[in-house]
XYZ file of C-alpha atoms in Angstrom:
626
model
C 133.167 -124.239 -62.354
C 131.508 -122.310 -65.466
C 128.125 -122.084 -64.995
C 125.461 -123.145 -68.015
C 124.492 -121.224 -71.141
C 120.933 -119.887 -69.713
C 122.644 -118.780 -66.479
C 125.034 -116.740 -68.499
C 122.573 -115.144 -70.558
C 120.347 -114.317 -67.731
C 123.434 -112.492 -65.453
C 123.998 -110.974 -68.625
C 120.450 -109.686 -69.106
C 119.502 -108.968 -65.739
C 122.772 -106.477 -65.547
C 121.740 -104.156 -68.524
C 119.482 -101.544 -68.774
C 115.436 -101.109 -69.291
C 116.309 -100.262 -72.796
C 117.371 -103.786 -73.656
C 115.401 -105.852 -71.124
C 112.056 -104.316 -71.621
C 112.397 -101.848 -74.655
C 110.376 -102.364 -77.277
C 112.736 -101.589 -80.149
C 113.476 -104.175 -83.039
C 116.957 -104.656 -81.817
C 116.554 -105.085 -78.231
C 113.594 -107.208 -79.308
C 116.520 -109.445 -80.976
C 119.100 -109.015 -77.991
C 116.134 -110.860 -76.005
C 115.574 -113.416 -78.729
C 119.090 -114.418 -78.441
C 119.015 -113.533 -82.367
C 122.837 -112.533 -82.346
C 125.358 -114.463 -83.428
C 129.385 -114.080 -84.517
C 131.513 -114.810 -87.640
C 135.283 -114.943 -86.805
C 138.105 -113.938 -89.286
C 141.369 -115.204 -89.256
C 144.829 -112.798 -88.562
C 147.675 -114.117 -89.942
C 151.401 -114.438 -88.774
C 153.025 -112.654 -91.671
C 156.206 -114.052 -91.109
C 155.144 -118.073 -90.991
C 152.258 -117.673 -92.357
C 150.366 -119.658 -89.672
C 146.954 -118.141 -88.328
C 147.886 -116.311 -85.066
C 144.332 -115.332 -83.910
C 140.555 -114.777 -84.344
C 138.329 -111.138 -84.821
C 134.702 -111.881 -83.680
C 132.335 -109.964 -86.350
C 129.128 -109.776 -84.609
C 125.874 -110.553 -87.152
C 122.176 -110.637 -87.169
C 119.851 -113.134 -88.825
C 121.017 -113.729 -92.444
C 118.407 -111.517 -95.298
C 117.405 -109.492 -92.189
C 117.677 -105.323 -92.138
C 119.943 -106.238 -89.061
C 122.014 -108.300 -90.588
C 125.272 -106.283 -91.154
C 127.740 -105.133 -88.023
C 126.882 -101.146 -89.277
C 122.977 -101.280 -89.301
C 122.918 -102.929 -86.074
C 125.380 -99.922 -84.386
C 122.705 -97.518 -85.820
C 120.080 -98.860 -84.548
C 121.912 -99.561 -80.981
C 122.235 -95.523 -81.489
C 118.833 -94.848 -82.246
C 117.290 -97.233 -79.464
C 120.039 -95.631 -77.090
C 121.589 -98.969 -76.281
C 124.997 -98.866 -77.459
C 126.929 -99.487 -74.653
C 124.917 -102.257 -73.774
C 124.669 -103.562 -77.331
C 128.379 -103.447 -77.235
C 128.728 -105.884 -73.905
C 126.189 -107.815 -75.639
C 128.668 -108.155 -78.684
C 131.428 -109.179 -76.035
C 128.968 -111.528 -74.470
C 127.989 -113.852 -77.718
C 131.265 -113.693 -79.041
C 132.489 -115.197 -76.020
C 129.819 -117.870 -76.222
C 130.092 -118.461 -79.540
C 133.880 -119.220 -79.094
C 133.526 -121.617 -76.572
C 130.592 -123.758 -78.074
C 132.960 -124.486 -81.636
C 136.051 -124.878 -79.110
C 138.579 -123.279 -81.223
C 141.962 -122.970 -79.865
C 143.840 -119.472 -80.173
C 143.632 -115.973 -79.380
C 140.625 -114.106 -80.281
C 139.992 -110.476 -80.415
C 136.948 -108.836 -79.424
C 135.767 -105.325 -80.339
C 135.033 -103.329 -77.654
C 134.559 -99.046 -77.135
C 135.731 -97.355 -74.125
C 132.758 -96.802 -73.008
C 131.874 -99.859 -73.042
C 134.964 -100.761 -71.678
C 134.485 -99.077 -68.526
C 130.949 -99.921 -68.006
C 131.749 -103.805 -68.351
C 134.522 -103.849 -65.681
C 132.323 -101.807 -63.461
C 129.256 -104.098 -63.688
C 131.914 -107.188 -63.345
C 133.338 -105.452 -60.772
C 137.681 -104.691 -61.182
C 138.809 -107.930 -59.354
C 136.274 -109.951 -60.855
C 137.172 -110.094 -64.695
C 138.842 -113.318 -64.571
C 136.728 -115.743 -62.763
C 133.821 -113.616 -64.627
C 135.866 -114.836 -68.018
C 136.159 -118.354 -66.997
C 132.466 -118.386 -65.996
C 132.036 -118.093 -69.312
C 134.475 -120.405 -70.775
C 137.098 -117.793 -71.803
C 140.632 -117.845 -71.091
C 141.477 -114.053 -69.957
C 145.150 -114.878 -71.491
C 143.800 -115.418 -74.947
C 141.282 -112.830 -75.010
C 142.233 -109.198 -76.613
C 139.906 -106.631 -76.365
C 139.787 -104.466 -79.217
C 138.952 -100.667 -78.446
C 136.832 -99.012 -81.225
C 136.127 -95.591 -80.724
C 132.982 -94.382 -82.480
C 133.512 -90.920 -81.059
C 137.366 -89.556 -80.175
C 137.510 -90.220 -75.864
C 137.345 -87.102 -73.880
C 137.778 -88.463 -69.891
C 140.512 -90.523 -70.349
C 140.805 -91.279 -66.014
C 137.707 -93.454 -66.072
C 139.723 -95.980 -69.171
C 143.141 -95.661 -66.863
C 141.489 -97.512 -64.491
C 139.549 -99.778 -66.492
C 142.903 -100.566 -68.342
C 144.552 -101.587 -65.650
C 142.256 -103.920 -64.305
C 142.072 -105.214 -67.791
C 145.713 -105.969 -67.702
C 145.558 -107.442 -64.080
C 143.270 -110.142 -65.372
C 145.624 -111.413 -67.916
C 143.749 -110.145 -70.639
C 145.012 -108.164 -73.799
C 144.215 -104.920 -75.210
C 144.440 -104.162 -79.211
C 143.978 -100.613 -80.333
C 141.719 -100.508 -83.709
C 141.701 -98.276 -87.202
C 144.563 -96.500 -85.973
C 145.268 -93.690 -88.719
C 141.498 -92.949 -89.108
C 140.841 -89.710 -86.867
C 139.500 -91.392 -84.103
C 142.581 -93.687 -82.780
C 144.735 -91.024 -81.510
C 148.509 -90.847 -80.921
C 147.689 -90.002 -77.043
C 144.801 -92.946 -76.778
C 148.008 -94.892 -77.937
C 149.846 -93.462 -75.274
C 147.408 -93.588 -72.650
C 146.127 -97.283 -73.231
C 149.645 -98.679 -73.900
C 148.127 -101.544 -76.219
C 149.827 -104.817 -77.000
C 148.253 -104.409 -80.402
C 147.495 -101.740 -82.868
C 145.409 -102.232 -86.289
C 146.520 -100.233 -89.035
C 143.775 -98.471 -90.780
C 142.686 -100.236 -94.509
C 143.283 -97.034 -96.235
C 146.961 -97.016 -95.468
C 146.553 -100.287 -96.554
C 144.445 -100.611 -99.490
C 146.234 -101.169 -103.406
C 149.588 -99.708 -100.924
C 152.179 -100.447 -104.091
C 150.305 -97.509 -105.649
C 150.927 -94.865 -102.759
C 154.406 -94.411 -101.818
C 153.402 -91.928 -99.545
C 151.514 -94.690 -97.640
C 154.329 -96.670 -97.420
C 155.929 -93.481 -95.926
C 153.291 -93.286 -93.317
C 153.636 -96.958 -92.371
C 157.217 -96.369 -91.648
C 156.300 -93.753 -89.515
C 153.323 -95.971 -87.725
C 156.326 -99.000 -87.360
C 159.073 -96.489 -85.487
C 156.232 -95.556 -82.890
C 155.146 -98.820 -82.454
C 158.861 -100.272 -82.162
C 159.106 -96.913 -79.605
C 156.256 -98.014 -77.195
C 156.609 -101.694 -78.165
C 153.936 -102.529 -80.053
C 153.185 -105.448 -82.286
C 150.873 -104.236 -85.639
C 148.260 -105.808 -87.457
C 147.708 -104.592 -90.615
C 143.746 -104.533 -91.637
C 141.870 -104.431 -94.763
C 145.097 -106.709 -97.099
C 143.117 -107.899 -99.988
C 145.391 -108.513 -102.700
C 148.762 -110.498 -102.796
C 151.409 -107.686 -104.124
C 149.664 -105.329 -100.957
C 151.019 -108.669 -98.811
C 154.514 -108.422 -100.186
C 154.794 -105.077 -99.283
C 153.820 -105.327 -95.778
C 155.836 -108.674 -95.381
C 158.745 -106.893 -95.984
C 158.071 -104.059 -94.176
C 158.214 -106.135 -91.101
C 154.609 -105.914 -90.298
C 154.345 -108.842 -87.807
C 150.156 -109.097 -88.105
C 147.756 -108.708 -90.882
C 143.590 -109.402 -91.798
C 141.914 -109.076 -94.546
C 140.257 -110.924 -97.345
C 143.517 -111.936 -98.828
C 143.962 -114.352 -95.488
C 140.891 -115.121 -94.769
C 137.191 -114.329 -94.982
C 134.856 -114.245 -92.071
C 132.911 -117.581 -91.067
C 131.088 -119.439 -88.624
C 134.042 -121.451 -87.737
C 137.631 -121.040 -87.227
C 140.039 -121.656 -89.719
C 143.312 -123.824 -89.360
C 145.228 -122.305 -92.069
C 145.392 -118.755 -93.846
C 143.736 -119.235 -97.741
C 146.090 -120.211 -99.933
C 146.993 -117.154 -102.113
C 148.080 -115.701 -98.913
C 150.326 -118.943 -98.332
C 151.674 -118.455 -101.624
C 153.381 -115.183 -101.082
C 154.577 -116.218 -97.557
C 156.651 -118.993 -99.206
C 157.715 -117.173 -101.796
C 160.595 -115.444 -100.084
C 161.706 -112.690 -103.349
C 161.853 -108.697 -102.076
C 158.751 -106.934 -102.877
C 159.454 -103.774 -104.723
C 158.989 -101.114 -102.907
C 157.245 -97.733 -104.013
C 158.754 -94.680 -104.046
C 158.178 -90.969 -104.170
C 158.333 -89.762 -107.665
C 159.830 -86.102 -106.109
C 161.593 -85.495 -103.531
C 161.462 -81.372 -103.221
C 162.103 -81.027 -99.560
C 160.090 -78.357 -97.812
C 162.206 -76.046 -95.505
C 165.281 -75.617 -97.602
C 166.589 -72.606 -96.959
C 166.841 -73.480 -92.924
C 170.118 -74.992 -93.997
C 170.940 -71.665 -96.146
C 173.049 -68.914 -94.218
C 170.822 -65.975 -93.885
C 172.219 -62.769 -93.450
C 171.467 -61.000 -90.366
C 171.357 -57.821 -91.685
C 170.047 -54.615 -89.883
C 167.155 -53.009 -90.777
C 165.369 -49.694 -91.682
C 161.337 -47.640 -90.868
C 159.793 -46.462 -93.400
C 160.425 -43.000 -92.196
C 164.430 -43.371 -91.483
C 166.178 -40.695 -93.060
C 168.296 -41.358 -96.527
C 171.130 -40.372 -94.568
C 170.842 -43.160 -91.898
C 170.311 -45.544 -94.851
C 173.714 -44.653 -96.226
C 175.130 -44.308 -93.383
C 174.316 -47.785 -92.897
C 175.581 -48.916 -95.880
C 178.899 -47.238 -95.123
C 179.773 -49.289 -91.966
C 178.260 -52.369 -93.504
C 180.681 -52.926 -96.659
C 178.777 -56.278 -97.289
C 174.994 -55.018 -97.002
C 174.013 -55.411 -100.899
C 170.696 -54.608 -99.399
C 168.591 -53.402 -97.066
C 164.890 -53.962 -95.768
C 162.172 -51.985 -94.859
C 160.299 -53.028 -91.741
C 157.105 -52.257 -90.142
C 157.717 -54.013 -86.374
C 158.531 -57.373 -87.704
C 156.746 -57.039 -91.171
C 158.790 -56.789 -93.991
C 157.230 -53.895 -96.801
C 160.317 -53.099 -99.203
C 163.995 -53.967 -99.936
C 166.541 -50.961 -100.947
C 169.359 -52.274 -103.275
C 172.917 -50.750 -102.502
C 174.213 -49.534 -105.639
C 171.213 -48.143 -107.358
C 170.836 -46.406 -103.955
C 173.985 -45.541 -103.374
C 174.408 -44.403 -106.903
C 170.803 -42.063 -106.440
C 173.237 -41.197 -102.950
C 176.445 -39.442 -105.129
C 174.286 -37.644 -107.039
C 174.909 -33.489 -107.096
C 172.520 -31.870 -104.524
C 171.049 -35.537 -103.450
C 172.287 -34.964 -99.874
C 171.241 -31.613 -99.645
C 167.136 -32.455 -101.086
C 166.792 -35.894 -99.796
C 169.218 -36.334 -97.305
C 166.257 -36.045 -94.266
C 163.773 -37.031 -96.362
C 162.382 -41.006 -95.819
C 163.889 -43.767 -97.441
C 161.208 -45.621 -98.794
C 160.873 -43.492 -102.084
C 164.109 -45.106 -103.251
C 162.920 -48.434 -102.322
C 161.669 -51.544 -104.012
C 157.637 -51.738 -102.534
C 157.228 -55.464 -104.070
C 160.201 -57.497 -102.966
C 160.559 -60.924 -102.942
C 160.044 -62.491 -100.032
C 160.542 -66.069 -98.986
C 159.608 -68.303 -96.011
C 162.047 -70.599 -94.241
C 159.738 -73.587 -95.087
C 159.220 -72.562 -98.830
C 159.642 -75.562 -101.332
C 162.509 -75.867 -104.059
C 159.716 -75.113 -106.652
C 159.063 -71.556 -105.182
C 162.841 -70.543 -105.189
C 163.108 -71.712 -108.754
C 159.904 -69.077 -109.538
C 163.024 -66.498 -108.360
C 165.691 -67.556 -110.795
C 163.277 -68.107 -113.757
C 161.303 -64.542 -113.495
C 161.862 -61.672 -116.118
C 162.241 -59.483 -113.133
C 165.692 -60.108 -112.567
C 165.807 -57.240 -109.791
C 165.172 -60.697 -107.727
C 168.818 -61.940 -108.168
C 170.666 -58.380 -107.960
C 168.726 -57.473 -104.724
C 168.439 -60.776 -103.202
C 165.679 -61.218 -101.154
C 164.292 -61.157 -97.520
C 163.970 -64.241 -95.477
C 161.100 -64.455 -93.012
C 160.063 -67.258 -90.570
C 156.170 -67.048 -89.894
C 156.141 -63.863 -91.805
C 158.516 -62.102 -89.571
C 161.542 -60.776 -90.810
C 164.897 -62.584 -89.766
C 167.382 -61.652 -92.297
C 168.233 -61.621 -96.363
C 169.141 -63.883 -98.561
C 171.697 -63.387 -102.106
C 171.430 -64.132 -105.722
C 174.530 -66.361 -105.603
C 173.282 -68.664 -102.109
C 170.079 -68.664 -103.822
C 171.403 -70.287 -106.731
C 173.505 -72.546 -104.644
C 170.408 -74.237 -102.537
C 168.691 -74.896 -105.795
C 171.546 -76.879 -106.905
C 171.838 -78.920 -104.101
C 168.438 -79.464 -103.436
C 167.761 -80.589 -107.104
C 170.752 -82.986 -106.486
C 169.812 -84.131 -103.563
C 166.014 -84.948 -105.049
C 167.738 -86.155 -108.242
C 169.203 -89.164 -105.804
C 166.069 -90.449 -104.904
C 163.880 -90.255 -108.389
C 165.382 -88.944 -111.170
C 163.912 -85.766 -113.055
C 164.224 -86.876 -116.964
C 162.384 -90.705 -115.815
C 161.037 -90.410 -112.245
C 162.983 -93.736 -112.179
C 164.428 -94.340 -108.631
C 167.963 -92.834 -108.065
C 170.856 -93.461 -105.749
C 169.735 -93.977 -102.795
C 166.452 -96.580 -103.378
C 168.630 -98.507 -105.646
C 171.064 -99.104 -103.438
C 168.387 -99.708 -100.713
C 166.853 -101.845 -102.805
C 170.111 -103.905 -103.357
C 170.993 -103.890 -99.550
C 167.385 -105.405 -99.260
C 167.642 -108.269 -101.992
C 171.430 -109.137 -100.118
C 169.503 -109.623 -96.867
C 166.864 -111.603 -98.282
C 169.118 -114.628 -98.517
C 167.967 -114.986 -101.957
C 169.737 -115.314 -105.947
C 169.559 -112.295 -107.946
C 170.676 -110.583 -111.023
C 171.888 -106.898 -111.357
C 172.008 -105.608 -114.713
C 173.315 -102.617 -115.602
C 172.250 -100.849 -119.126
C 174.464 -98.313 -121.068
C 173.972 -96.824 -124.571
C 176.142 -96.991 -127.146
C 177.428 -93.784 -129.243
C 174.986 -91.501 -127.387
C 177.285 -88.673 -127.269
C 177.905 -87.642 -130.701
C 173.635 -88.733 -131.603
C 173.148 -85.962 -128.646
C 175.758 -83.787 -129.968
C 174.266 -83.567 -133.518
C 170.795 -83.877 -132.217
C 170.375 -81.425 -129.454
C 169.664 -81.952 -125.402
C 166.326 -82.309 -126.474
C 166.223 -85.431 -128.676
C 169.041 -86.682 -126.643
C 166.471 -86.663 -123.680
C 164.091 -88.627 -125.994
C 166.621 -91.369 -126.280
C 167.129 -92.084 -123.019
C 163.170 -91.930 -122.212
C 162.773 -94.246 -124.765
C 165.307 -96.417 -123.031
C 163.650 -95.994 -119.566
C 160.318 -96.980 -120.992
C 161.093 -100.280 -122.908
C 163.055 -101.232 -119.761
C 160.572 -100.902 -117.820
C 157.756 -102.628 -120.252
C 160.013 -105.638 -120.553
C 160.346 -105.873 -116.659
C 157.592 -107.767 -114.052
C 157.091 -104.959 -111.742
C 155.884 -107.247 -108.755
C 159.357 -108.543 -108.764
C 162.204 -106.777 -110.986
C 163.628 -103.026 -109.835
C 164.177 -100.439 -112.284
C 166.877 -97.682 -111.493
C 168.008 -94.587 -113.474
C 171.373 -94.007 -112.077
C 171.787 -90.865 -113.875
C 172.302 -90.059 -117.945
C 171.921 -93.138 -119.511
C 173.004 -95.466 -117.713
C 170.282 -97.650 -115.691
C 170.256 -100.201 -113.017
C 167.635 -103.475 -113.196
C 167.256 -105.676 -110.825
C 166.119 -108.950 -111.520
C 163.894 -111.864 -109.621
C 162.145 -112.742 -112.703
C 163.769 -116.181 -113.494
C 163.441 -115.597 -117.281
C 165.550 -112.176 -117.118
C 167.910 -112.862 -119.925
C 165.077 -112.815 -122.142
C 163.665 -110.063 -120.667
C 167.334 -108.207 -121.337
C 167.864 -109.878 -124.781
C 164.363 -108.412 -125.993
C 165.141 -104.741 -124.589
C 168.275 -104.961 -126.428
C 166.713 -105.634 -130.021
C 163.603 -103.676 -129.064
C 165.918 -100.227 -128.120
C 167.914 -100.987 -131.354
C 165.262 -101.002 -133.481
C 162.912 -98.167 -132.194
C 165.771 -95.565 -131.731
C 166.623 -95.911 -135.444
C 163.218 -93.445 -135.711
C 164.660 -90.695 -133.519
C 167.203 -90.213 -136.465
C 166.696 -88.266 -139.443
C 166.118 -90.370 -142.651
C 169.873 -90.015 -144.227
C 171.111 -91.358 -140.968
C 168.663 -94.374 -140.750
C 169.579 -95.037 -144.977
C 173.637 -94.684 -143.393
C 173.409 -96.493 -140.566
C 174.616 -94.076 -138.719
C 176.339 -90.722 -138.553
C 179.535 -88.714 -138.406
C 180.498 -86.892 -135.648
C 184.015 -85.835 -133.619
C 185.070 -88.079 -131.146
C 186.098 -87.398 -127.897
C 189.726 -86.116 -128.937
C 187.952 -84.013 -131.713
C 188.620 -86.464 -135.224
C 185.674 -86.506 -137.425
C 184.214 -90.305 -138.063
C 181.425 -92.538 -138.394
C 179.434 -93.686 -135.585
C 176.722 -96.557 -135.800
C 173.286 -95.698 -134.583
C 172.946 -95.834 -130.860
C 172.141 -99.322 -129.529
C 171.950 -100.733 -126.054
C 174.148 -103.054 -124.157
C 173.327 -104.462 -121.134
C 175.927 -106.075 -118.490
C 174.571 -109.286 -116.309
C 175.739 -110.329 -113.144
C 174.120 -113.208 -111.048
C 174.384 -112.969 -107.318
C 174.196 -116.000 -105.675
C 173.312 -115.710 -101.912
C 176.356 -114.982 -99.477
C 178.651 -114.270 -102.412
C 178.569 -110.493 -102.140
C 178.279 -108.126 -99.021
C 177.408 -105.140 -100.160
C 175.310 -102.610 -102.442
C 178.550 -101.267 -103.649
C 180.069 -104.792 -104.466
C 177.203 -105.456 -106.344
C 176.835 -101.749 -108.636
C 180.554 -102.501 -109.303
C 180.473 -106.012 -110.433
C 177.482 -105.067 -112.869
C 179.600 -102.054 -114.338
C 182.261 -104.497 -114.710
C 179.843 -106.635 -116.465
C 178.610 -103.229 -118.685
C 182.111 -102.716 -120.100
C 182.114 -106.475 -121.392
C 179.240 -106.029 -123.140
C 179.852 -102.872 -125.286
C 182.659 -104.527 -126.142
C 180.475 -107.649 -127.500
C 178.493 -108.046 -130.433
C 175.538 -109.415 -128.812
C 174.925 -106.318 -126.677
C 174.552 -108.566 -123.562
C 177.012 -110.199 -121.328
C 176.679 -111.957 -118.284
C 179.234 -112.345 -115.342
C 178.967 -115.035 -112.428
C 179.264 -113.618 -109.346
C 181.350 -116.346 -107.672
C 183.935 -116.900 -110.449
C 184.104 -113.039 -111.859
C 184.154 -114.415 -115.080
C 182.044 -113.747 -118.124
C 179.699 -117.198 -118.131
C 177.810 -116.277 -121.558
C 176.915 -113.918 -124.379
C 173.112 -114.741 -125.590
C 172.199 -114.389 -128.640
C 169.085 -112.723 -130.269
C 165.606 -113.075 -128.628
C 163.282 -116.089 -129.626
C 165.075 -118.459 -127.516
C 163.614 -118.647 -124.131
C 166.065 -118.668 -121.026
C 165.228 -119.296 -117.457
C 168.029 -119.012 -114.922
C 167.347 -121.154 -112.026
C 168.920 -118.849 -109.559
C 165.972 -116.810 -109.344
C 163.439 -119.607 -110.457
């Protein structure tokens, strides 16, 4: 049977210390005054959208210096109080709760410390009648562990943990991600729930390497099996992102602001994204320069000299290593010089060489400033060694060290080889001319718009008679075309809801949500043909074009380079694959270089061209993607 209001308060009182029952300190003044009270703040299911639970947020009297959750911690501090301040906290919350008789789970904040000294006052077996003394469920109660300072003993929380979990009740992890939640108080606490920390969260489709970290947070979570709750979502597109992320939890002022009484439903610009059920576009890394490189890079395992071995064990060396094309100087594991083969051996055939310097030590004929690179060096520091004027970097090679120790060389030619591939490999996730997306997110991003169960439309933009403008114009010009192309496509798309790919040259990939996409298309077409008339020179422009060889080598006259866009609309369950889709929109391309209009689109379920629209000023709105 719960026992009445002034009976809690008064086992409450009577188990806390001098400080707060006599003290003479403003706040346990208030504690005393029963001047506490809580606001609760909804959490929101972010796949229904339904309110899944309650945070208390304790308060102090409204206009009051102890008004706001952070001045009353610092003065719990300064009174030296906290941990009872804290049980306090648990105490009204719990009251509060009951007296408005809201159903739901509700989360409580709560430090280890205080933790501990709660179930030891309550005693371990005691927690649940103690709860339901009070009015509280222990099944719908989650106690949220904030640590103000990182936890040191972590054998006292073990067992307060477990007899947390033997009464029923839940624990929630908070601010994970903000120095103090740690990967082992994760470990050791094994919570049911763990709060993101707002700045991972906070304007999130400007930080791709946020998103990055939340990936990481969501495979440790899925490891121990956690749910998440992202904190701190204030703004719809932040809510898009985490909805498709699979975050199962969020809070924030988006959902729901803090008040006196629980709320029924999530606010209604929070609704509004739930329901609308188009992909979120995701972020990305602008580079993709992978540290660490060269650990995939065969390193040469090549022996060694002192800075005082002979000239005639270096050649000597040389002699039974054919492939050596250089050697390096070592001082116990630190590298100090690199001796090429043929200029040495070249010094080495010399008249009377053998005879002067044959004993004498080899580190006159060495290089003193090699290059030398780490294992984990970036794809920015190897270029530095194909772009220097001292090209004494590509003859001799250089020497490879892990932790600055010596392991082995490295050549000109496997030098030049990594770059490659590591500037094609980053050139597959963001392209180096646009920073556009490459490869791989576009065809993540299509594999995500299939599984969304949802219309869309994959265009896929070409120019026209590019070649012969970048033949007679130069690389460099030619790269101003296609930037030019990449930035009107991207001004004429909504980028809450329509993906922008450079697939590589200039060729792009956009894919549409926006339901008025053809005239989104129809106005980069005429905009593109009208501003690339300036990047050619004023004879051109007067011609209309230029002449130029074609691609079997026959003079003739080429228009000025326009853009034509291909169109095809997906309809849900029609295609199954990223693939399927990139080659139904090249398909959809060809048509339209082949059409006046510079725009074609194809239906996905009939393969067949369904329209050619004409030039912008007539609205169009596809009901697809409405």
């Amino acid at each position: 049977m719960q026992i009445s209001l002034a009976e809690q308060r008064n086992h409450v009182l009577a188990a806390l210390s001098p400080g707060v029952r006599t003290g003479a300190g403003p706040l346990a003044q208030l504690i005393r005054d029963g001047g506490l009270h809580c606001v609760f703040q909804p959490l929101g299911d972010l796949r229904t959208g339904a309110v899944f639970a309650h945070e208390a947020l304790i308060r102090g009297p409204q206009g009051s210096a102890l008004h706001r959750p952070d001045d009353l911690l610092e003065m719990a501090r300064r009174e030296r109080i906290l941990p009872d301040f804290e049980l306090i906290c648990v105490y009204t919350a719990l009251q509060n709760w009951a007296l408005i008789d809201a159903p739901g789970r509700l989360f409580v904040n709560i430090s280890a410390d205080a933790l501990i000294q709660g179930v030891a006052l309550c005693g371990a077996g005691k927690l649940a009648s103690t709860l339901r003394d009070y009015g509280a469920l222990p099944r719908m109660l989650v106690l949220e562990i904030t640590e103000h300072e990182r936890v040191i003993d972590m054998a006292p929380l073990r067992e307060a943990v477990k007899a947390v979990h033997a009464a029923g009740m839940r624990l929630a992890l908070d601010d994970f991600g903000d120095g103090r939640s740690s990967l082992r108080l994760w470990s050791e606490v094994k919570p049911d729930y763990v709060k993101i920390d707002k700045y991972f969260i906070h304007d999130l489709v400007e930080h791709p390497e946020n998103l990055q970290m939340l990936r990481a947070i969501k495979g440790i979570a899925d490891m121990f099996g956690t749910q998440l709750v992202a904190e701190g979502i204030e703004t719809q597109d932040d809510l898009r992102v985490l909805r498709d992320l699979d975050i199962p939890y969020g809070q924030g002022w988006l959902l729901g602001r803090p008040a006196l009484t629980a709320r029924p439903a999530l606010d209604n610009p929070a609704l509004e994204v739930m329901q609308d059920r188009r992909v979120a576009v995701l972020p990305h890394l602008t580079q993709s320069a992978r540290p660490g490189i060269l650990r995939g890079l065969q390193v040469i395992q090549a022996p060694t000299a002192c800075t005082d071995t002979p000239n005639d064990a270096v050649a000597q060396l040389f002699m039974q290593h054919t492939e050596l094309h250089a050697v390096a100087v070592v001082q116990g594991e630190k590298p100090l010089a690199l001796i090429n083969r043929q200029q040495f051996m070249n010094h080495y055939a010399t008249l009377y060489f053998r005879e002067v310097h044959g004993r004498k030590a080899c580190i006159a004929f060495a290089n003193p400033a090699p290059r030398i690179v780490e294992l984990d060096c970036d794809v920015d520091q190897l270029i530095g060694i194909l772009t220097s004027q001292d090209q004494r970097y590509l003859s001799d090679g250089f020497i490879v060290t892990d932790n600055s120790r010596y392991i082995g060389l490295g050549t000109g030619d496997k030098l030049v080889r990594a770059v490659t591939e590591a500037r094609i490999e980053a050139a597959r996730h963001a392209n180096p001319l646009t920073f556009l997306p490459g490869n791989i997110p576009i065809s993540m991003h299509i594999e995500r718009l299939l599984e969304s169960g949802n219309g869309f439309v994959a265009c896929y933009a070409d120019l026209n008679h590019f070649k012969p403008f970048n033949d007679q114009y130069g690389y460099w010009r030619g790269d101003e075309m296609i930037r030019l192309a990449a930035r009107l496509v991207v001004a004429h798309c909504d980028a809450r809801r329509d993906f922008v790919g450079h697939v590589g040259g200039d060729d792009f990939l956009i894919l549409f949500q926006s339901s008025d996409w053809q005239q989104r298309c129809r106005q980069i077409v005429d905009e593109f043909a009208r501003e690339a008339r300036g990047l050619f020179d004023e004879t051109a422009r007067q011609a209309g074009g230029i002449h130029a060889e074609d691609r079997h080598g026959i003079q003739r006259f080429f228009p000025c380079t326009t853009l034509s866009i291909g169109a095809a609309r997906i309809a849900p369950g029609v295609l199954q694959s990223a693939e399927e889709v990139a080659n139904l929109a090249a398909q959809a391309k060809h048509e339209a270089k082949q059409a006046s209009s510079g725009l074609v689109v194809i239906d996905a379920s009939s393969d067949r061209i369904v329209c050619c629209p004409g030039p912008a000023g007539h609205p169009q709105r596809d009901a697809m993607v409405a």
